[in-house]
PDB file of C-alpha atoms in Angstrom:
ATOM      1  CA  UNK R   1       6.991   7.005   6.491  1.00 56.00           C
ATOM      2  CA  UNK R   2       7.059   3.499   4.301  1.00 81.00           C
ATOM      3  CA  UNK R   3       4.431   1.789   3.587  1.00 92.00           C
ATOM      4  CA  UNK R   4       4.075  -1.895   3.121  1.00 95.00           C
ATOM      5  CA  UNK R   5       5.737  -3.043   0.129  1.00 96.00           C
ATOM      6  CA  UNK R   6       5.788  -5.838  -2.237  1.00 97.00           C
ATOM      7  CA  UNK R   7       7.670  -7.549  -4.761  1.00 96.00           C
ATOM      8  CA  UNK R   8       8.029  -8.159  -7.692  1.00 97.00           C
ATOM      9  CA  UNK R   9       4.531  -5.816  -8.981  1.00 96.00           C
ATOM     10  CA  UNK R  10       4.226  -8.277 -11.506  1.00 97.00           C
ATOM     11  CA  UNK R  11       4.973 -11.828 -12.201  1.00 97.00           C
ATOM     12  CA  UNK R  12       4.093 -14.043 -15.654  1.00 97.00           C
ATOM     13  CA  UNK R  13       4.792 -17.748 -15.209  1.00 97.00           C
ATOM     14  CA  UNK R  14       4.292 -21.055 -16.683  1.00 97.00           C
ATOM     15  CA  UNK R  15       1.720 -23.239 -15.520  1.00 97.00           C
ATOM     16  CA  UNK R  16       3.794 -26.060 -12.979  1.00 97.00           C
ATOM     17  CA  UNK R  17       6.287 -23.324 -12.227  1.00 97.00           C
ATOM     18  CA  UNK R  18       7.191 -22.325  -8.653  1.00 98.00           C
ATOM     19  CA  UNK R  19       6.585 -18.710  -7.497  1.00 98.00           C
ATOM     20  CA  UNK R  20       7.878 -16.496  -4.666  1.00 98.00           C
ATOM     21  CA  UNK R  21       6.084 -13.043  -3.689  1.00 98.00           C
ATOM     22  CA  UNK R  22       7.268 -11.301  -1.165  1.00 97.00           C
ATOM     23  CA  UNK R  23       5.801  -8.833   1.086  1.00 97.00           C
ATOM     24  CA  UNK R  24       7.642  -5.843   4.056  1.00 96.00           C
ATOM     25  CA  UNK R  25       5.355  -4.955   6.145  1.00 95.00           C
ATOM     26  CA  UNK R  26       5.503  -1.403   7.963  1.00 94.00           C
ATOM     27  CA  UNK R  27       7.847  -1.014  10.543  1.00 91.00           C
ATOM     28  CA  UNK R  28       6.746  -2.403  13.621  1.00 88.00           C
ATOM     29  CA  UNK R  29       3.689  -3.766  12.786  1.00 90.00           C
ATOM     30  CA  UNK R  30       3.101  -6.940  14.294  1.00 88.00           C
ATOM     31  CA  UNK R  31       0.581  -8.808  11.967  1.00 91.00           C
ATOM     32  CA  UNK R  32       0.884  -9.217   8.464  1.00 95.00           C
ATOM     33  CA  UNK R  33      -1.862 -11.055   5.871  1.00 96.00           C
ATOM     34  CA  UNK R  34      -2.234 -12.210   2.383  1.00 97.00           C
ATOM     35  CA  UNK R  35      -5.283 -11.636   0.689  1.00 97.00           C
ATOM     36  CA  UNK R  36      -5.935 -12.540  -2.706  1.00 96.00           C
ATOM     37  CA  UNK R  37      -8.227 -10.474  -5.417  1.00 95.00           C
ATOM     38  CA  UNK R  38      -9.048 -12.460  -8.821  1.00 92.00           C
ATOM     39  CA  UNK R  39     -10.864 -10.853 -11.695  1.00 82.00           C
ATOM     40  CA  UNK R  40     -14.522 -10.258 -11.074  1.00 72.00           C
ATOM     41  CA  UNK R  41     -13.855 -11.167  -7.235  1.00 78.00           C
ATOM     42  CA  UNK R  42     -13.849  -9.988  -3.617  1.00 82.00           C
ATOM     43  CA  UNK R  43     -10.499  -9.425  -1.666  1.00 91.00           C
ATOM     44  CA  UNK R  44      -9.989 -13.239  -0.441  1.00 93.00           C
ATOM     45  CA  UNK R  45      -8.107 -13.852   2.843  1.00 94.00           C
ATOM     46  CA  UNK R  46      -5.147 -16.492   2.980  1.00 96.00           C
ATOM     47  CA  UNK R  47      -3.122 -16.687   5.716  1.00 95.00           C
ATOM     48  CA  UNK R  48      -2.180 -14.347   8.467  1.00 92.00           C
ATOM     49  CA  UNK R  49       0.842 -13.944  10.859  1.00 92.00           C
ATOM     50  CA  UNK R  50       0.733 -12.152  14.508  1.00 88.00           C
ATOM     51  CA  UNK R  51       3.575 -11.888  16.380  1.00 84.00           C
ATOM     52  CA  UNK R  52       5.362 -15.110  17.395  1.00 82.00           C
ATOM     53  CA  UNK R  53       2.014 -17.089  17.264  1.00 86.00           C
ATOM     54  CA  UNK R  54       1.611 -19.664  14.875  1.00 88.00           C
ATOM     55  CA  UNK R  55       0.713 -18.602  11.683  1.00 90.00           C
ATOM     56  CA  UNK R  56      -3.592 -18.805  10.496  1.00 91.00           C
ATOM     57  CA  UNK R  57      -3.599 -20.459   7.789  1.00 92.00           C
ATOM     58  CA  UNK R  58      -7.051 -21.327   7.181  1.00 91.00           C
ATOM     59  CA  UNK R  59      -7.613 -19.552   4.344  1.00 93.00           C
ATOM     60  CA  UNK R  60      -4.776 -21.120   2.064  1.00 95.00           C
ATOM     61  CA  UNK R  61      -6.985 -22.738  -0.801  1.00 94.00           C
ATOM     62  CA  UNK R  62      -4.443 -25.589  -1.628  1.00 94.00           C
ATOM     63  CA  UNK R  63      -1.212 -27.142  -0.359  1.00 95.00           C
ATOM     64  CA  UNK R  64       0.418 -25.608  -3.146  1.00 97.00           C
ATOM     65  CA  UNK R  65       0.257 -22.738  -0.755  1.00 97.00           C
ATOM     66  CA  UNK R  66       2.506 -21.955   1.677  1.00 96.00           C
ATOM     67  CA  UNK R  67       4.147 -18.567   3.878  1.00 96.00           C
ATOM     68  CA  UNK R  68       6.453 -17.681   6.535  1.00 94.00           C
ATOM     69  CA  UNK R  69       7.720 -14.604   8.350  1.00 93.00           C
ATOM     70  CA  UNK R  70      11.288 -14.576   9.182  1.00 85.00           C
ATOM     71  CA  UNK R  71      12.158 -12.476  11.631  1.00 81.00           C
ATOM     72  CA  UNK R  72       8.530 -11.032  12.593  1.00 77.00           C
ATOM     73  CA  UNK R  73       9.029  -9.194   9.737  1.00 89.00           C
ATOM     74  CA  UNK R  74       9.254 -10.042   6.489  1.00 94.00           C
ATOM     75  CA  UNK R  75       6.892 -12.615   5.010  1.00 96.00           C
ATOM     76  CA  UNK R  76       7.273 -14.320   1.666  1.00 97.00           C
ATOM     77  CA  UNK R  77       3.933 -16.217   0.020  1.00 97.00           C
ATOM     78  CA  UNK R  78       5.426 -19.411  -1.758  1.00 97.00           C
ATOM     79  CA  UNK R  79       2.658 -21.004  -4.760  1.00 98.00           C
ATOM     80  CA  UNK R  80       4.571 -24.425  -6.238  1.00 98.00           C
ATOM     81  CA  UNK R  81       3.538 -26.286  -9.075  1.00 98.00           C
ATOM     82  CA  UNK R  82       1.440 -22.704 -10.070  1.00 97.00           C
ATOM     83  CA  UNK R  83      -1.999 -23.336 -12.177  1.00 97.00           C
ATOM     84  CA  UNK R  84      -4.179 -20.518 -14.023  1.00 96.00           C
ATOM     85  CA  UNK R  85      -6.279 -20.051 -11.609  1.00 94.00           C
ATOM     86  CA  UNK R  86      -4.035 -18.814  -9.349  1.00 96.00           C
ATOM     87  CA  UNK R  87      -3.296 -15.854 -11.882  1.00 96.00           C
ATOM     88  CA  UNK R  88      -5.064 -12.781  -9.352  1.00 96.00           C
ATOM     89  CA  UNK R  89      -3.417 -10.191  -7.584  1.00 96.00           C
ATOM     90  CA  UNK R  90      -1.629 -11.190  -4.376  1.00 98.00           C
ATOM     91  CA  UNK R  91      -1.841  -8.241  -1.638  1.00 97.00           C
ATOM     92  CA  UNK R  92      -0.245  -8.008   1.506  1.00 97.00           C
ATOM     93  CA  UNK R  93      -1.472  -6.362   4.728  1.00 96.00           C
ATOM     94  CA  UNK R  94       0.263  -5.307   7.931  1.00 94.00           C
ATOM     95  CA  UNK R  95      -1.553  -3.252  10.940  1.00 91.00           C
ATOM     96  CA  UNK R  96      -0.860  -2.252  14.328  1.00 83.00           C
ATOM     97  CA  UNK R  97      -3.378  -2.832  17.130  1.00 80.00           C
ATOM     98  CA  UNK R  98      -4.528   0.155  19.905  1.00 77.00           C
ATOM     99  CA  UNK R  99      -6.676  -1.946  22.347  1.00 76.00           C
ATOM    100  CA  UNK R 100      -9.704  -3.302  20.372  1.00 74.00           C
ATOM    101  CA  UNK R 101      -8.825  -1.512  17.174  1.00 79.00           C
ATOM    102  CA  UNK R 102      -7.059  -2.595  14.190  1.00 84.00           C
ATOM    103  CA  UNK R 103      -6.161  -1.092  10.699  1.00 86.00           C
ATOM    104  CA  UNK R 104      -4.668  -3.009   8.203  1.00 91.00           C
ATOM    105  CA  UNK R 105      -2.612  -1.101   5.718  1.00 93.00           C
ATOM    106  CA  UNK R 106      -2.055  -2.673   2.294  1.00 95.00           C
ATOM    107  CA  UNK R 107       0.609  -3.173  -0.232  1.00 96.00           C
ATOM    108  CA  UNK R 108       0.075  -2.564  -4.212  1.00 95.00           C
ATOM    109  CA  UNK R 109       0.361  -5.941  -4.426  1.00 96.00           C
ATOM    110  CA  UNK R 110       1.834  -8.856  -6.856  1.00 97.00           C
ATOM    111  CA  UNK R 111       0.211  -9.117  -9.612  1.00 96.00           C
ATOM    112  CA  UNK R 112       0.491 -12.913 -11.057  1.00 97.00           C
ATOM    113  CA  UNK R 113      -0.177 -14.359 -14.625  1.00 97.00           C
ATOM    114  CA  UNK R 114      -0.080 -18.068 -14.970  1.00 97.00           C
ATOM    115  CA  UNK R 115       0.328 -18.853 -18.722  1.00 96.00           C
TER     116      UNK R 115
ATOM    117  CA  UNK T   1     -19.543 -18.796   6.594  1.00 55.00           C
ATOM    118  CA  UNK T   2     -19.933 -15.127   6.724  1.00 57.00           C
ATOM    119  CA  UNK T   3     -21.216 -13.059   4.034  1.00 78.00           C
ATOM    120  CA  UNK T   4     -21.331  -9.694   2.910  1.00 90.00           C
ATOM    121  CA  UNK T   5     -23.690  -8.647   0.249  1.00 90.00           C
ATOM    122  CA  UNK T   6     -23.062  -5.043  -1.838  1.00 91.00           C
ATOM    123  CA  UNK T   7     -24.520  -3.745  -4.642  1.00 83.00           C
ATOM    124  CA  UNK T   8     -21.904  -4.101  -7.141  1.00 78.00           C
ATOM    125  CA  UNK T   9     -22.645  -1.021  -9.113  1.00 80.00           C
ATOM    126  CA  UNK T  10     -22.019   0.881 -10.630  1.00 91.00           C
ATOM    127  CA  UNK T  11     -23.481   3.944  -8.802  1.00 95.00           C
ATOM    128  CA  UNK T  12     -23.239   7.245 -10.795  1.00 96.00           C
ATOM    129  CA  UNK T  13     -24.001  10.437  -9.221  1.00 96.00           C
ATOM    130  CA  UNK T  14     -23.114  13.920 -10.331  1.00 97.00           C
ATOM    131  CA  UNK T  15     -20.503  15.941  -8.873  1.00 97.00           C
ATOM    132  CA  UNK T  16     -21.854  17.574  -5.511  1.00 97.00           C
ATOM    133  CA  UNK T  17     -24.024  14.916  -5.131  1.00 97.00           C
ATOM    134  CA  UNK T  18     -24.460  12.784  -1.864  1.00 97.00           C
ATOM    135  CA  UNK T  19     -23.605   9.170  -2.988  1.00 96.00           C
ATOM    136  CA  UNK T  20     -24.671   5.965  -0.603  1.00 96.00           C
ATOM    137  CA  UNK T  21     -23.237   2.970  -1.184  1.00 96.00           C
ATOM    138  CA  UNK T  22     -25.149   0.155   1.398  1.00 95.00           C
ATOM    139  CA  UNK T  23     -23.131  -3.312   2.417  1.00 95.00           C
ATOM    140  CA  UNK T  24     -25.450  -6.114   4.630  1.00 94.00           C
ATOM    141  CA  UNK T  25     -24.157  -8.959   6.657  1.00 91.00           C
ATOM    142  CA  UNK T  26     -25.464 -12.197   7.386  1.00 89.00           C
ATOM    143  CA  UNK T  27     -23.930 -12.416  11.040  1.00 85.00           C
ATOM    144  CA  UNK T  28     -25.638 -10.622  14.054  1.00 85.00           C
ATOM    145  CA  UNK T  29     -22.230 -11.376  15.687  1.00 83.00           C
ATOM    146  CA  UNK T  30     -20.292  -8.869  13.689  1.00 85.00           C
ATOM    147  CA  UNK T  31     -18.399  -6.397  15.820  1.00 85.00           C
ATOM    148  CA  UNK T  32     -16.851  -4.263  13.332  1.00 88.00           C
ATOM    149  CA  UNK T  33     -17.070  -2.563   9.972  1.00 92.00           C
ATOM    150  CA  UNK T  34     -14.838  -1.570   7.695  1.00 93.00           C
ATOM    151  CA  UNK T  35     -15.181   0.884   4.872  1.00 95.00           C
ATOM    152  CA  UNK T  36     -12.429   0.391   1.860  1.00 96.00           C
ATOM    153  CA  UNK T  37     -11.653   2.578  -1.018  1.00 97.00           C
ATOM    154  CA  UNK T  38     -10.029   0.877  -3.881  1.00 95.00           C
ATOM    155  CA  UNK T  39      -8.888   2.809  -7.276  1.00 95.00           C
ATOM    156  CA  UNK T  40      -8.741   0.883 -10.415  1.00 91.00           C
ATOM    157  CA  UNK T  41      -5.178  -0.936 -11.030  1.00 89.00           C
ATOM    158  CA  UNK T  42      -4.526   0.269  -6.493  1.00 92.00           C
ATOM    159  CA  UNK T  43      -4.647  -1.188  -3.257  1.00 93.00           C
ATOM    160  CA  UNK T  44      -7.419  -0.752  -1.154  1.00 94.00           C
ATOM    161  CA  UNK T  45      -7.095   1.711   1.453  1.00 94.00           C
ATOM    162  CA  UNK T  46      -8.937   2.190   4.658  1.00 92.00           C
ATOM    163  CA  UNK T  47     -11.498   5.033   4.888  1.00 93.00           C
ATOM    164  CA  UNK T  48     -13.629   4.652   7.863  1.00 92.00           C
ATOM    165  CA  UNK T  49     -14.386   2.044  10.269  1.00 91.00           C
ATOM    166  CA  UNK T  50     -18.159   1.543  13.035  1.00 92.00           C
ATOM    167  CA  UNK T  51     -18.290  -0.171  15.859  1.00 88.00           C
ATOM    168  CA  UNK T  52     -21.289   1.440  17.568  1.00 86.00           C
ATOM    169  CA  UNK T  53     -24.837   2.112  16.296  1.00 88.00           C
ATOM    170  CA  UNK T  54     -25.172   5.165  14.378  1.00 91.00           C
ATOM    171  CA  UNK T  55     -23.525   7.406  12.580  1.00 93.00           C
ATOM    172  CA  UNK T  56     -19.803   8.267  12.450  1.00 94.00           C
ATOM    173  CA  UNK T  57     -18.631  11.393  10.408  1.00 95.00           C
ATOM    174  CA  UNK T  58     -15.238  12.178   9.052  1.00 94.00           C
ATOM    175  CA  UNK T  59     -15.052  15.293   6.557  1.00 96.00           C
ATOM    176  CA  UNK T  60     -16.918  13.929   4.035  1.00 97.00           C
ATOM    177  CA  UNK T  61     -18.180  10.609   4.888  1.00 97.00           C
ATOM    178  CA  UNK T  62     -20.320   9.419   7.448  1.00 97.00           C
ATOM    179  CA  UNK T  63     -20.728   5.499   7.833  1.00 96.00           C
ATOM    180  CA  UNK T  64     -24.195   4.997   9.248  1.00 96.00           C
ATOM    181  CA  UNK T  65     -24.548   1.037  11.187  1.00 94.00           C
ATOM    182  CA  UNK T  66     -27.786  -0.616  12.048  1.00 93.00           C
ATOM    183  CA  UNK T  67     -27.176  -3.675  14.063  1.00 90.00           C
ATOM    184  CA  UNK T  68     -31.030  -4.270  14.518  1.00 91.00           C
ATOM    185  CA  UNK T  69     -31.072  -4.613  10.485  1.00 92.00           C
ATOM    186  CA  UNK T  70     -27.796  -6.034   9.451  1.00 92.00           C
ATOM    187  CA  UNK T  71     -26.634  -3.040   7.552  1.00 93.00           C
ATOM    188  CA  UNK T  72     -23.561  -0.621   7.313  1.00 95.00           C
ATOM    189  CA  UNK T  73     -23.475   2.217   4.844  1.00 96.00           C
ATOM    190  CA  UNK T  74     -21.171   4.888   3.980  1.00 97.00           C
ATOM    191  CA  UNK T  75     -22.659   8.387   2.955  1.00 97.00           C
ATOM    192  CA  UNK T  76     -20.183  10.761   0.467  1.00 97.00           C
ATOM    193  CA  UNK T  77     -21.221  14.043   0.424  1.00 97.00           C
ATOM    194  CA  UNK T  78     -20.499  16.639  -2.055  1.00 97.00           C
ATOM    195  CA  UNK T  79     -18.819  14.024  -4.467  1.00 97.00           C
ATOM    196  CA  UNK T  80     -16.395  14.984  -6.518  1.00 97.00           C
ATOM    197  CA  UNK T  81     -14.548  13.073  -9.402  1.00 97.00           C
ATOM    198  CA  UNK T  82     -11.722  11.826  -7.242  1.00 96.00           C
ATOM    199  CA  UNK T  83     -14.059   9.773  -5.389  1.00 97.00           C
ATOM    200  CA  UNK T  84     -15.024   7.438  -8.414  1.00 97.00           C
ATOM    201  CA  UNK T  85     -13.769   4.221  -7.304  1.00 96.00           C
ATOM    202  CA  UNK T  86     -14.288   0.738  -5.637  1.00 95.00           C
ATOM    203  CA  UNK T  87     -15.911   0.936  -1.992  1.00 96.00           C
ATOM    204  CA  UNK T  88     -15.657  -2.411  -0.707  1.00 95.00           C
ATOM    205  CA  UNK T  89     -16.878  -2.999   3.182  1.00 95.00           C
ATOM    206  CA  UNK T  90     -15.205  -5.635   5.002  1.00 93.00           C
ATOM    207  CA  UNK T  91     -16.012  -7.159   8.828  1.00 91.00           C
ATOM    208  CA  UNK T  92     -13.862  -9.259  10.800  1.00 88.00           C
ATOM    209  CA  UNK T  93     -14.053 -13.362   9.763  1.00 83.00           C
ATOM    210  CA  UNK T  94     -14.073 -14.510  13.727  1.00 79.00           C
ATOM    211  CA  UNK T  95     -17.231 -13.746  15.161  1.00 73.00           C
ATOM    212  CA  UNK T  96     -17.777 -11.634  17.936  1.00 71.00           C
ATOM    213  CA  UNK T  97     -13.521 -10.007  17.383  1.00 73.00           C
ATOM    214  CA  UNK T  98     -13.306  -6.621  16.115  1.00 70.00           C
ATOM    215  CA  UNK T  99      -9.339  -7.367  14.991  1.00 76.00           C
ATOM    216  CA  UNK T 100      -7.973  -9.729  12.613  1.00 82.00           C
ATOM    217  CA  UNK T 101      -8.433 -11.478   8.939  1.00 88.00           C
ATOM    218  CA  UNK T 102     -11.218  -9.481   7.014  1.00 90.00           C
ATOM    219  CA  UNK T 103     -13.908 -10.854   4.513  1.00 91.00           C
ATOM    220  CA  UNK T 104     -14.467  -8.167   2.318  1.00 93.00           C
ATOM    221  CA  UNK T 105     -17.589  -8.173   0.031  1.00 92.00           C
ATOM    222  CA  UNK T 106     -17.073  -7.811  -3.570  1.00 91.00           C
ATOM    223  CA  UNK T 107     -17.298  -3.687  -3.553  1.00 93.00           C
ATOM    224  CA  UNK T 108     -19.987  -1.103  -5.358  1.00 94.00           C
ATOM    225  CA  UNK T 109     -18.122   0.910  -7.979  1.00 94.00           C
ATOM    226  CA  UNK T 110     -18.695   4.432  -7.855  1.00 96.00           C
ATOM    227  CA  UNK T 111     -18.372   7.007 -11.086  1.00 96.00           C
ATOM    228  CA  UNK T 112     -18.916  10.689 -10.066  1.00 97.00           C
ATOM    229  CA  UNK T 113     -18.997  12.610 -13.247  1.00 95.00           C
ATOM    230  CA  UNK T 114     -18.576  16.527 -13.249  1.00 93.00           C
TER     231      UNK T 114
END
């Protein structure tokens, strides 16, 4: 079947430009992240949607930052006013849940370049 | 703040070889383990996960958890060239939840050469 998919695979941008990356998640998976991997850097988490629960967004290093899920499906990761070192690659998760288990299945992810 | 600590690498074993790649964690409250595989220029994708004390085998890997001593590690015998990659272990950011956002340590890179 699909897997979770992502657009666009890459993205160069002027610094103070507005970016949209968007993320569909498997079919019928009911949470969906955003992680973030920069050069020379671990996966970072960012925010997190589960069903019809608010969103987590504790991970979201700025207010630049921003996501939503329409339709508990697809999810789109907003960055305004973009600086360099947001230039990483954004990856999107989605899992499904059996009792205490979870596996998160990832996209190839967005890569971004902030000139 | 939780943290996960791996030798970054890189590891190089030869073909056949039994490669170990070790990941510790600073909080005795961690439920769950993850075991990643990530390819240069790929996604990571999930190989294995421990919840339980001991060892857990799947074909070729075994993850191997000591809760006692704060360590998970993930065993790949006969290696082959296909394996050469990131292995990045993850555990669950709320304590004590086995489910939910991941903090993933910064991954050992693995060459097998033939």
């Amino acid at each position: 079947g699909a897997g979770v998919s992502q657009s666009p695979s890459n993205k160069v941008t002027e610094k103070g430009k507005d970016v949209e990356l968007r993320c569909d998640p498997i079919s019928g998976h009911t949470a969906l992240y955003w992680y973030r991997q920069s050069l020379g850097q671990g996966l970072e988490f960012l925010i997190y949607f589960q069903g019809n629960s608010a969103p987590d967004k504790s991970g979201l290093p700025s207010d630049r930052f921003s996501a939503e899920r329409t339709g508990g499906s697809v999810s789109t990761l907003t960055i305004q006013r973009t600086q360099q070192e947001d230039s990483a690659v954004y990856l999107c998760a989605s899992s499904h849940r059996v009792g205490p288990q979870e596996t998160q299945y990832f996209g190839p992810g967005t890569r971004l370049l902030v000139l | 703040q939780k943290e996960v600590e791996q030798n970054s690498g890189p590891l190089s074993v030869p073909e056949g070889a039994i490669a170990s790649l070790n990941c510790t964690y600073s909080d005795r409250g961690s439920q769950s383990f993850f075991w990643y595989r990530q390819y240069s220029g790929k996604s990571p994708e999930l190989i294995m996960f421990i919840y339980s004390n001991g060892d857990k085998e799947d074909g070729r890997f075994t993850a191997q958890l000591n809760k006692a001593s704060q360590y998970v590690s993930l065993l790949i015998r006969d290696s082959q060239p296909s394996d050469s990659a990131t292995y990045l272990c993850a555990v669950p950011l709320d304590r004590g939840s086995t489910l939910g956002r991941l903090y993933f340590g910064r991954g050992t890179q693995l060459t097998v050469w033939p």
